[in-house]
Amino acid sequence: MDRVLLGHGSGGRLMHELIRLSFAPSFGLHGLGDAAVLAEEDGGRLALTTDSYVVSPLFFPGGDIGELAVNGTVNDLAMAGARPLYLTAGFIIEEGFPLEDLARVVDSMARAAEAAGVRVVAGDTKVVERGKGDGLYVNTAGVGRVPPGVRLSPARIRAGDGILVSGPLGRHGVAVMAERTGLAFEPAVLSDTAPLAGLADALLSAGGEGVRIMRDPTRGGLATTLKEFALESALAMRVEEALLPVPPGVRGACELLGLDPFYVANEGILVAVVAPDVSEYVLEAVRGHPLGAEAVLAGRVLEEPGEMVLLATRAGGSRLMDMLEGEQLPRIC
Amino acid sequence: MGTGGGDARTGELSRAIAGLARRTGPVRLMEVCGTHTVAIFRHGIRSLLPEGITLLSGPGCPVCVTALKDVDTAVAASLAPGVVLATFGDMMRVPGSRSSLYEARAEGADVRVVYSPMEALRMAEENPRLTVVFFATGFETTSPLVAATLGEAEKRGVENFLVHPVHKLVPPALRALLEAGEAAVDGFILPGHVSAVIGSRPYGFIPGDYGVPAVVTGFEAADILEGILMLLADMLSEGPLRVGVQYTRAVREEGNPRAVAFIEECFEPEDAHWRGIGTIPRSGLGLREALRHRDARTVLSLSVPDAPEPRGCACGEVLRGLKVPSDCPLFGKACTPRRPVGPCMVSSEGSCAAYYRYGGLVARG
């Protein structure tokens, strides 16, 4: 039976397939990046992106859907190397949704926009009948400008490049899951939702052309992002488990629910591939930024085995990492 | 960059294992539990073992052993008017003979993922006009929770809460496997979580009746390696064999008497069908007489026809330790985690899914 399944929206392999088979041919899309970089006639370049937010619950430890909707779009622009400028905001609201909650979300969006240095300049509101929405859905679209000299592309990844991870893994996904399940994890985990434009700027200033590519590992987590790099560059990514920062609360929650922290969503970190001669400067610059204090060089790019991601385990073994297949679902026992 | 050498303890254990393995010769060890299978792959344990040690996955993935007919029954329940089917996440994608619960939901069935049976009970209380059916799967780790929830439902008089119980017991399955004798297992890595509930005593027949060493093991890399080392040491020892406990921080010989009492209050052993294996006497848990009014199968008159297992699928042999996933002709071709044919590819704890996701034997060295 061919119908859309929930897993088609999970950010993993199913979603890639949906885009490749159902959207890309009709729209003539080539890359699968979150933002498009468009050349202007005067030689400048604009980046354009859109994203819809359907998170449940709307309010979670460390953030809410409004903050997420602004930061997510800001981050999609920032990962394309752009300085975010303007956003639009679309709201699909279910009949009966409390105005007080709407005000909380909108205030939170305004604060997030101010913190990220972008302006919300246009919007849209639709109300759907009770039962036909999940309270509130938010769509944001954003436009930014790519500074001259920034050239980010997986085609520029080379064997020997370093793999930089800017902060602790798995916080957003675990915070949302904690709220959804009603399980209190010790220590408590807050979402890492944050605008990454400033951090990306610091990284690009330090690394210049030595920065090959950046991406924020949202749904599908670190593993899916590294697998994308591997597939798009036809090279291998090798990272070390012992170097990858996983906070104790995330580790505990993942053990309890049978999840792999490397597949859990993040909303406030980035993964970058950087040339070996600049990797130390870049690391230093990222660590100097408040959002990158725990940044690490977690591994490097290898020639072989192409298109694979290898994890050197803490135990001294090694294994492969692949894309998330459908959703990560908590296990039975 | 780090050195990639792993930690000192695991290094020490793998060297000790290599030392003993030279004396035992080639051995086949079965990890019974699906969580162990995943942990073995996740930690890259296979790449730390000498070549003579073969690890086989056993029948301890609850998703994998849930019978086709039981999945079909759950799908039928989900399609009944006014019914919400609540289940643990990893049951969603298991293919029935017609569809999975995941696909039933896309067709309009009301199927909801819950994280505990208590959540399903709460759902019933909040929706008095609906009937909530909890698809109760799993081994001795989950059955006490379901028993406690049934107790609560009785106490609070929640009449619209039913269960479709397909719980299974680990020790009878191991006995059946040993009795069949076909897998030639030289040692068992026994499940830590199940044993935290039932203790180590119920496995006494493994060394006692069959002379095979068995060790209850935790889930960290060092736990599993230490468990393997204990098994090899037992094989070389002259003394009497007993069930070893590596996971002493969670497992006592007598288990958790309160949890066991919960199970016994609600359930009684009954014959159960294990997917890919067949019917094993007294290896399942049925509701006791006093709770039969909560059995969805009878209350909702759910009766589905028997259906054949998918053709070519080797899940049964994999679960019995006769084949590894890559021996199956469908593996990675007709059967992938996206379009699984058999249950071992569906469950995140299934052997086939672990081989597919973590690369099987590729990552040695």
XYZ file of C-alpha atoms in Angstrom:
698
model
C 0.000 0.000 0.000
C 1.468 3.328 -0.955
C 0.498 6.092 1.399
C 2.402 8.744 3.276
C 3.566 7.399 6.624
C 4.655 9.378 9.654
C 8.205 8.222 8.990
C 8.186 10.181 5.721
C 8.525 13.303 7.870
C 11.182 12.052 10.246
C 14.206 13.555 8.520
C 15.728 10.177 7.705
C 15.945 7.941 4.701
C 12.180 7.758 4.033
C 12.001 11.534 3.813
C 14.980 11.677 1.480
C 13.207 9.197 -0.719
C 9.947 11.148 -0.672
C 11.817 14.275 -1.781
C 13.817 12.429 -4.420
C 10.846 10.579 -5.895
C 7.845 12.826 -5.298
C 9.168 16.405 -5.324
C 12.553 16.676 -7.000
C 11.516 15.491 -10.510
C 8.516 17.825 -10.725
C 10.306 20.854 -9.289
C 13.582 20.129 -11.048
C 15.495 20.103 -7.738
C 19.093 18.943 -7.682
C 20.581 19.304 -4.215
C 18.766 18.432 -1.000
C 20.045 21.363 1.099
C 17.687 23.099 3.510
C 18.267 26.518 1.904
C 18.688 27.465 -1.756
C 21.478 29.873 -2.646
C 20.402 32.041 -5.565
C 22.727 34.160 -7.689
C 21.686 37.783 -8.185
C 22.434 39.787 -11.295
C 24.942 42.060 -9.536
C 27.010 39.058 -8.449
C 25.591 38.896 -4.935
C 23.851 35.779 -3.665
C 20.660 35.326 -1.703
C 19.732 32.311 0.387
C 16.086 31.309 0.684
C 14.457 28.676 2.879
C 11.149 27.585 4.388
C 10.220 25.198 7.169
C 7.050 24.114 8.959
C 6.939 23.301 12.641
C 4.508 20.666 13.909
C 6.157 19.861 17.234
C 4.152 18.248 20.013
C 4.043 19.399 22.757
C 4.089 23.103 21.847
C 5.915 23.997 25.050
C 8.838 21.847 26.167
C 11.728 22.147 28.624
C 14.022 24.853 27.284
C 11.765 26.304 24.574
C 8.552 26.325 22.579
C 7.331 26.034 18.995
C 7.710 29.799 18.366
C 11.355 29.986 19.336
C 11.994 26.795 17.387
C 10.276 28.175 14.261
C 12.497 31.264 14.243
C 15.731 29.520 15.184
C 15.179 26.637 12.794
C 14.823 28.899 9.782
C 17.639 31.193 10.903
C 19.804 28.084 11.202
C 18.894 26.769 7.751
C 20.083 30.102 6.318
C 23.186 30.187 8.511
C 24.184 26.669 7.444
C 24.130 27.861 3.822
C 26.681 30.456 4.898
C 24.130 33.280 4.752
C 23.536 36.133 7.158
C 19.800 35.893 7.910
C 17.831 39.095 7.189
C 14.057 38.643 6.982
C 11.493 36.031 7.958
C 7.851 35.433 7.165
C 5.559 33.620 9.600
C 2.486 31.530 8.745
C 0.136 30.207 11.438
C -2.356 27.369 11.089
C -4.429 27.464 14.245
C -7.019 24.965 15.410
C -10.392 26.351 16.452
C -10.498 26.615 20.236
C -6.756 27.201 20.684
C -6.199 29.440 23.763
C -5.282 33.021 22.832
C -3.008 33.127 25.842
C -0.908 30.273 24.429
C -0.814 31.994 21.048
C 0.467 35.174 22.712
C 3.184 33.164 24.475
C 4.297 31.638 21.192
C 4.305 34.951 19.326
C 6.211 36.740 22.117
C 8.727 33.965 22.072
C 9.110 34.345 18.292
C 9.672 38.082 18.686
C 12.369 37.521 21.297
C 14.058 34.841 19.204
C 14.009 37.085 16.117
C 15.569 39.917 18.057
C 18.266 37.634 19.447
C 19.050 36.341 15.959
C 19.059 39.833 14.436
C 16.274 39.149 11.916
C 12.927 40.868 11.288
C 9.569 39.185 10.735
C 8.177 41.156 7.781
C 5.118 39.286 6.487
C 2.765 36.600 7.638
C -0.381 34.573 7.170
C -3.057 33.187 9.463
C -5.496 30.348 8.846
C -7.907 28.782 11.319
C -8.991 25.172 10.811
C -11.960 23.378 12.405
C -11.541 21.736 15.786
C -9.965 18.311 15.367
C -8.292 19.186 12.061
C -5.060 20.542 13.500
C -2.813 19.806 16.412
C -3.432 23.119 18.212
C -0.943 25.152 16.272
C 1.360 24.735 13.302
C 3.876 27.434 12.411
C 5.626 27.916 9.093
C 8.534 30.300 8.704
C 10.386 31.254 5.555
C 13.585 33.251 5.565
C 15.910 35.129 3.310
C 19.553 35.994 3.910
C 22.591 37.206 2.064
C 25.667 35.065 1.417
C 28.876 37.103 1.817
C 31.383 37.004 -1.038
C 34.003 34.285 -0.719
C 31.781 31.809 1.141
C 31.635 28.618 -0.869
C 30.060 25.715 0.970
C 29.488 22.448 -0.830
C 29.872 18.746 -0.109
C 31.841 18.521 -3.358
C 34.651 20.433 -1.615
C 35.079 17.833 1.157
C 38.511 16.151 0.963
C 40.091 13.147 2.686
C 42.012 14.374 5.732
C 39.502 17.124 6.590
C 38.435 17.429 10.211
C 34.876 16.919 11.462
C 33.801 19.508 14.015
C 30.793 19.123 16.316
C 29.913 22.385 18.055
C 28.177 21.157 21.196
C 26.492 18.406 23.226
C 24.252 15.975 21.339
C 20.628 14.915 21.703
C 19.255 17.610 23.998
C 16.287 18.791 21.929
C 14.961 15.344 21.084
C 15.243 14.133 24.666
C 13.643 17.314 26.110
C 10.627 16.912 23.813
C 10.385 13.206 24.547
C 10.578 13.810 28.302
C 7.644 16.190 28.065
C 5.695 13.842 25.804
C 6.184 10.748 27.952
C 5.861 12.478 31.300
C 9.120 10.792 32.307
C 11.429 12.945 34.370
C 15.029 12.255 33.456
C 17.859 12.882 35.871
C 19.588 15.237 35.404
C 16.853 17.202 33.565
C 17.534 17.884 29.909
C 16.638 21.223 28.283
C 16.256 21.732 24.538
C 19.301 23.337 22.943
C 17.222 25.493 20.557
C 19.351 28.519 19.620
C 20.136 30.710 16.602
C 23.384 29.561 15.012
C 24.064 32.532 12.726
C 26.604 34.097 15.100
C 28.410 30.817 15.648
C 28.464 30.109 11.906
C 29.865 33.580 11.323
C 32.661 33.000 13.842
C 33.442 29.666 12.195
C 33.531 31.110 8.678
C 35.640 34.093 9.784
C 38.227 31.777 11.322
C 38.228 29.119 8.610
C 37.540 31.092 5.432
C 37.626 28.878 2.386
C 38.860 26.036 4.563
C 35.271 25.526 5.738
C 33.868 22.937 3.323
C 30.333 22.527 4.601
C 28.151 23.110 7.661
C 24.867 21.544 8.631
C 22.710 21.519 11.757
C 21.902 17.930 12.707
C 18.192 18.311 13.472
C 15.845 15.359 12.923
C 17.837 12.227 12.201
C 20.633 13.532 14.415
C 24.391 13.450 13.937
C 24.423 10.036 12.257
C 22.062 11.099 9.465
C 23.988 14.345 8.840
C 27.329 12.525 8.620
C 25.792 9.943 6.303
C 24.558 12.787 4.076
C 28.098 14.196 3.969
C 29.451 10.740 3.117
C 26.931 10.148 0.326
C 27.269 13.636 -1.139
C 31.090 13.565 -1.133
C 31.539 9.827 -1.859
C 34.095 9.781 0.998
C 34.052 8.133 4.434
C 33.486 9.942 7.720
C 35.123 8.486 10.831
C 34.214 9.821 14.267
C 35.177 8.703 17.747
C 32.507 7.917 20.284
C 34.771 8.905 23.174
C 35.127 12.426 21.752
C 31.469 13.045 20.962
C 29.816 15.020 23.768
C 26.657 13.312 25.084
C 25.327 14.900 28.308
C 24.605 12.437 31.166
C 20.854 13.243 31.098
C 20.682 12.430 27.386
C 22.688 9.246 27.875
C 20.418 8.097 30.706
C 17.207 8.867 28.788
C 18.467 7.083 25.689
C 19.388 4.003 27.706
C 15.956 3.967 29.308
C 14.053 4.386 26.044
C 16.376 2.305 23.891
C 17.339 5.220 21.625
C 20.688 5.964 20.047
C 21.813 9.507 20.992
C 23.529 9.901 17.630
C 20.120 9.722 15.923
C 18.310 12.100 18.298
C 17.376 15.619 17.090
C 19.383 18.727 17.951
C 18.326 22.354 17.439
C 21.332 24.355 18.582
C 24.493 22.721 17.301
C 26.236 22.425 13.969
C 28.532 19.938 12.311
C 31.225 21.313 10.008
C 33.853 19.747 7.791
C 37.014 21.856 7.778
C 40.375 21.651 6.018
C 43.181 20.231 8.195
C 45.303 23.419 8.059
C 42.533 25.546 9.603
C 40.854 23.028 11.886
C 42.634 24.148 15.061
C 41.842 27.862 14.449
C 38.266 27.017 13.686
C 37.939 24.933 16.842
C 39.368 27.780 18.902
C 36.985 30.314 17.316
C 33.976 28.089 17.878
C 34.960 27.429 21.483
C 35.224 31.185 22.002
C 31.539 31.602 21.118
C 28.989 31.055 23.919
C 27.160 28.360 21.900
C 30.350 26.485 21.057
C 32.117 26.161 24.411
C 31.997 22.341 24.267
C 32.981 22.051 20.602
C 35.202 19.133 19.584
C 37.055 17.864 16.562
C 35.427 14.470 16.656
C 36.967 12.763 13.670
C 38.096 13.075 10.105
C 37.274 12.350 6.516
C 38.837 9.251 4.943
C 39.153 8.140 1.340
C 37.829 4.628 2.068
C 35.290 3.033 2.504
C 33.459 5.612 0.389
C 29.971 6.761 1.356
C 30.249 5.199 4.812
C 30.273 6.582 8.326
C 32.457 4.700 10.809
C 32.180 5.091 14.538
C 35.203 4.101 16.605
C 33.445 2.956 19.775
C 34.451 3.810 23.297
C 35.042 0.096 23.836
C 37.697 0.100 21.131
C 35.588 -1.546 18.437
C 34.139 -0.027 15.336
C 30.759 0.023 13.661
C 28.872 1.743 10.906
C 26.428 4.608 11.288
C 23.613 4.948 8.776
C 20.681 7.261 8.217
C 17.699 7.098 10.468
C 15.128 4.708 9.001
C 11.679 6.138 9.697
C 11.151 7.322 13.239
C 13.198 6.268 16.253
C 10.682 4.495 18.425
C 11.198 3.592 22.050
C 11.754 -0.102 22.555
C 9.694 -2.520 24.584
C 12.180 -3.706 27.175
C 41.860 13.569 17.933
C 41.965 10.695 20.365
C 43.895 7.548 19.883
C 40.902 5.361 19.054
C 42.276 2.658 21.305
C 39.148 2.252 23.428
C 39.198 2.144 27.207
C 41.636 0.147 29.293
C 39.066 -2.215 30.813
C 37.614 -3.388 27.508
C 41.112 -3.786 26.076
C 42.129 -5.931 29.037
C 38.989 -8.065 28.754
C 39.362 -8.667 25.030
C 42.985 -9.757 25.542
C 41.882 -12.151 28.293
C 39.138 -13.525 26.022
C 41.649 -14.085 23.228
C 43.842 -15.982 25.709
C 41.055 -18.347 26.800
C 39.691 -18.710 23.264
C 43.000 -20.273 22.209
C 42.307 -23.048 24.713
C 38.573 -23.524 24.062
C 38.806 -23.520 20.280
C 35.912 -22.212 18.212
C 32.730 -21.604 20.238
C 29.191 -20.497 19.432
C 27.610 -18.213 22.000
C 24.006 -17.086 21.880
C 22.919 -13.692 23.181
C 19.302 -14.375 24.008
C 18.159 -10.794 24.386
C 17.517 -8.251 21.630
C 18.915 -5.432 23.725
C 22.166 -7.374 23.930
C 22.172 -7.815 20.152
C 21.917 -4.074 19.673
C 24.485 -3.336 22.392
C 26.923 -5.790 20.784
C 26.641 -3.931 17.491
C 26.518 -0.479 19.005
C 29.724 -0.991 20.978
C 31.413 -2.776 18.092
C 31.966 -5.859 20.302
C 32.340 -8.250 17.373
C 35.407 -6.374 16.214
C 36.963 -6.976 19.667
C 36.569 -10.764 19.653
C 38.931 -13.357 18.194
C 37.683 -15.092 15.061
C 36.786 -18.375 16.739
C 33.991 -16.785 18.775
C 30.685 -16.689 16.930
C 27.827 -14.688 18.411
C 24.307 -15.806 17.515
C 21.130 -13.868 18.243
C 18.486 -15.786 20.108
C 14.717 -15.592 20.480
C 14.804 -12.672 22.932
C 13.496 -9.835 20.817
C 9.841 -9.521 21.847
C 8.865 -7.828 18.605
C 10.477 -10.541 16.514
C 8.701 -13.430 18.200
C 5.193 -11.944 18.243
C 3.119 -14.263 16.071
C 1.754 -13.076 12.739
C -1.735 -13.920 13.929
C -1.287 -11.795 17.058
C -0.291 -8.807 14.883
C -3.302 -9.441 12.622
C -5.524 -9.518 15.701
C -4.117 -6.180 16.870
C -4.728 -4.697 13.422
C -8.298 -6.050 13.491
C -8.812 -4.477 16.930
C -7.485 -1.127 15.690
C -9.985 -1.155 12.831
C -12.980 -1.901 15.092
C -15.272 1.124 15.539
C -14.730 3.141 18.710
C -11.456 1.368 19.507
C -8.112 2.985 20.206
C -5.234 0.546 19.948
C -2.357 1.552 22.208
C 1.028 -0.086 21.849
C 4.755 0.275 22.378
C 6.501 2.051 19.511
C 8.455 -0.853 18.126
C 5.321 -2.918 17.431
C 4.136 -0.327 14.920
C 6.074 -1.500 11.907
C 5.797 -5.257 12.368
C 4.147 -6.588 9.228
C 1.011 -8.635 9.713
C -0.325 -10.758 6.885
C -2.176 -7.752 5.409
C -0.697 -4.642 7.000
C 1.222 -3.312 9.976
C -0.300 -1.099 12.654
C 1.605 1.774 11.125
C -0.124 1.230 7.802
C -3.468 0.641 9.516
C -3.076 4.077 11.074
C -2.415 5.670 7.683
C -5.659 3.986 6.557
C -7.597 5.617 9.380
C -7.298 3.276 12.366
C -6.801 4.969 15.722
C -3.431 3.581 16.793
C -1.434 5.409 19.441
C 2.106 4.839 20.660
C 2.463 4.806 24.423
C 5.530 4.541 26.593
C 3.890 2.603 29.405
C 0.674 0.629 29.898
C -0.355 3.170 32.560
C -0.498 5.774 29.800
C -3.007 3.585 27.959
C -5.097 3.266 31.115
C -5.070 7.053 31.516
C -6.203 7.341 27.908
C -9.160 5.060 28.701
C -10.108 7.159 31.725
C -9.953 10.368 29.700
C -12.003 8.929 26.809
C -14.895 7.062 28.430
C -16.743 6.719 25.112
C -13.873 4.876 23.453
C -12.508 1.413 24.165
C -8.757 1.414 24.683
C -7.017 -1.864 23.843
C -3.438 -2.202 25.024
C -1.417 -4.574 22.839
C 0.602 -6.160 25.631
C 3.817 -7.582 24.211
C 7.191 -8.351 25.728
C 8.874 -10.681 28.168
C 9.132 -10.746 31.957
C 10.357 -7.141 31.881
C 7.064 -5.702 30.682
C 4.516 -8.163 32.064
C 4.763 -6.888 35.687
C 3.901 -3.370 34.464
C 0.909 -4.674 32.547
C -0.162 -6.689 35.589
C 0.110 -3.617 37.813
C -1.913 -1.603 35.278
C -4.641 -4.258 35.160
C -4.739 -4.108 38.954
C -5.203 -0.340 38.790
C -7.922 -0.638 36.130
C -9.822 -3.022 38.412
C -9.332 -0.816 41.455
C -10.485 2.322 39.648
C -13.282 0.532 37.792
C -12.131 1.612 34.325
C -14.362 -0.583 32.205
C -13.254 0.590 28.775
C -9.678 -0.665 29.202
C -8.857 -4.009 27.569
C -5.645 -5.835 26.759
C -4.524 -8.096 23.951
C -1.927 -10.072 25.909
C 0.819 -11.888 24.001
C 3.468 -11.884 26.710
C 6.156 -14.526 26.494
C 8.505 -16.226 28.924
C 12.214 -16.601 28.253
C 13.161 -19.836 30.107
C 10.691 -22.154 28.263
C 11.966 -20.845 24.914
C 15.552 -21.654 25.891
C 14.525 -25.114 26.993
C 12.765 -25.695 23.669
C 15.870 -24.537 21.818
C 18.169 -26.835 23.812
C 15.723 -29.713 23.480
C 15.726 -29.331 19.686
C 19.512 -29.360 19.835
C 19.874 -27.978 16.333
C 21.657 -24.705 17.095
C 24.681 -26.281 18.841
C 25.086 -23.414 21.312
C 28.169 -23.680 23.554
C 27.101 -20.948 25.971
C 24.307 -18.473 26.676
C 24.575 -14.749 27.356
C 21.386 -14.339 29.389
C 19.265 -11.177 29.456
C 19.986 -8.651 32.205
C 16.594 -6.944 32.384
C 14.479 -10.114 32.344
C 16.743 -11.598 34.995
C 16.389 -8.523 37.205
C 12.728 -9.591 37.454
C 12.905 -13.402 37.591
C 16.422 -13.809 39.031
C 19.050 -16.279 37.844
C 17.479 -19.404 39.382
C 14.940 -20.165 36.615
C 17.818 -20.813 34.205
C 19.336 -23.520 36.391
C 18.237 -26.229 33.924
C 20.630 -24.897 31.254
C 23.832 -26.025 32.983
C 21.979 -28.596 35.122
C 20.124 -30.600 32.443
C 22.119 -29.740 29.349
C 25.637 -29.040 30.643
C 25.819 -25.694 28.856
C 27.292 -22.667 30.649
C 25.146 -19.539 30.974
C 25.886 -16.073 32.363
C 23.463 -13.200 33.087
C 25.084 -10.117 31.664
C 24.604 -6.324 31.710
C 24.543 -4.071 28.667
C 27.749 -2.021 28.799
C 30.602 -3.085 26.549
C 32.651 -4.246 29.530
C 29.650 -6.184 30.919
C 29.239 -8.152 27.721
C 32.952 -8.847 27.354
C 33.175 -9.941 30.973
C 30.151 -12.215 30.441
C 31.887 -13.828 27.474
C 35.068 -14.249 29.496
C 33.089 -15.939 32.299
C 31.515 -18.331 29.779
C 34.904 -19.322 28.353
C 36.288 -19.805 31.866
C 33.302 -22.036 32.716
C 33.931 -24.141 29.623
C 37.529 -24.724 30.705
C 36.717 -25.352 34.360
C 36.488 -28.837 35.822
C 34.034 -27.845 38.570
C 30.220 -28.080 38.511
C 28.455 -25.568 36.249
C 26.127 -22.948 37.714
C 24.343 -19.971 36.187
C 26.855 -17.142 36.448
C 25.801 -13.595 37.189
C 28.003 -10.884 35.759
C 25.266 -8.252 36.206
C 25.341 -8.391 40.002
C 24.428 -4.709 40.335
C 20.892 -5.485 39.138
C 20.305 -9.232 39.378
C 19.843 -11.418 42.437
C 19.356 -15.158 42.435
C 15.751 -14.793 43.576
C 14.959 -11.810 41.334
C 12.382 -9.205 42.310
C 9.687 -11.043 44.310
C 7.224 -8.144 44.132
C 7.342 -8.024 40.330
C 7.011 -11.810 40.130
C 3.998 -11.658 42.466
C 2.354 -9.074 40.191
C 2.754 -11.415 37.223
C 1.369 -14.383 39.120
C -1.669 -12.486 40.369
C -2.792 -11.533 36.868
C -1.455 -14.171 34.530
C -1.099 -17.919 34.217
C 1.195 -19.815 31.853
C -0.334 -20.958 28.575
C 0.987 -22.405 25.323
C 2.175 -19.675 23.005
C 3.077 -19.410 19.354
C 6.492 -17.868 18.689
C 6.954 -16.386 15.272
C 9.388 -18.407 13.238
C 9.727 -21.030 15.977
C 6.282 -22.502 16.555
C 4.227 -23.343 19.608
C 6.134 -23.768 22.853
C 4.236 -25.288 25.805
C 3.571 -22.947 28.736
C 5.747 -20.200 27.257
C 3.112 -17.449 27.209
C 0.991 -15.628 29.748
C -2.806 -15.660 29.570
C -5.135 -13.680 31.799
C -6.405 -15.445 34.894
C -10.133 -16.201 35.126
C -10.850 -13.111 37.259
C -9.507 -10.820 34.538
C -10.874 -12.472 31.400
C -13.432 -9.659 31.023
C -10.477 -7.531 29.962
C -9.292 -9.796 27.159
C -9.863 -7.876 23.910
C -9.986 -11.055 21.840
C -13.133 -12.318 23.536
C -14.769 -8.994 24.417
C -14.460 -7.673 20.856
C -14.925 -11.134 19.274
C -11.692 -10.759 17.333
C -10.956 -13.808 15.325
C -8.577 -13.696 12.389
C -7.650 -16.552 10.065
C -4.245 -18.226 10.208
C -1.833 -16.818 7.658
C 1.378 -18.272 6.263
C 4.736 -16.673 7.082
C 6.199 -14.659 4.204
C 7.988 -16.822 1.628
C 11.745 -16.988 1.736
C 12.000 -15.238 5.114
C 14.629 -16.841 7.346
C 13.614 -15.091 10.586
C 12.695 -18.421 12.157
C 16.147 -19.857 11.546
C 17.790 -16.637 12.702
C 15.807 -16.711 15.949
C 16.836 -20.328 16.521
C 20.502 -19.564 15.933
C 20.662 -21.646 12.756
C 21.404 -18.776 10.418
C 22.889 -15.305 10.596
C 20.895 -12.572 8.844
C 23.233 -12.329 5.859
C 22.478 -16.017 5.089
C 18.876 -15.043 4.260
C 18.273 -14.558 0.537
C 15.958 -11.616 1.228
C 18.396 -9.758 3.525
C 19.155 -6.238 2.310
C 17.362 -6.900 -0.974
C 13.644 -7.644 -0.701
C 13.866 -7.076 3.052
C 15.179 -3.782 4.469
C 14.178 -1.747 7.530
C 12.092 0.421 5.221
C 10.163 -2.477 3.725
C 10.690 -5.311 6.172
C 9.467 -8.756 5.203
C 10.151 -10.460 8.507
C 10.040 -9.281 12.100
C 13.809 -9.473 12.705
C 14.248 -6.601 10.260
C 11.493 -4.522 11.850
C 12.416 -4.277 15.449
C 15.256 -1.973 16.386
C 16.378 -4.942 18.504
C 16.048 -7.496 15.762
C 19.147 -9.246 14.592
C 18.577 -8.422 10.917
C 17.969 -4.733 11.624
C 21.164 -4.583 13.702
C 23.166 -6.292 10.942
C 21.691 -3.928 8.378
C 22.115 -0.782 10.408
C 25.478 -1.373 11.974
C 27.118 -3.222 9.150
C 27.182 -6.796 10.418
C 30.640 -8.235 10.181
C 32.084 -5.498 7.997
C 33.636 -3.567 10.820
C 36.059 -6.176 12.162
C 39.468 -4.815 13.123
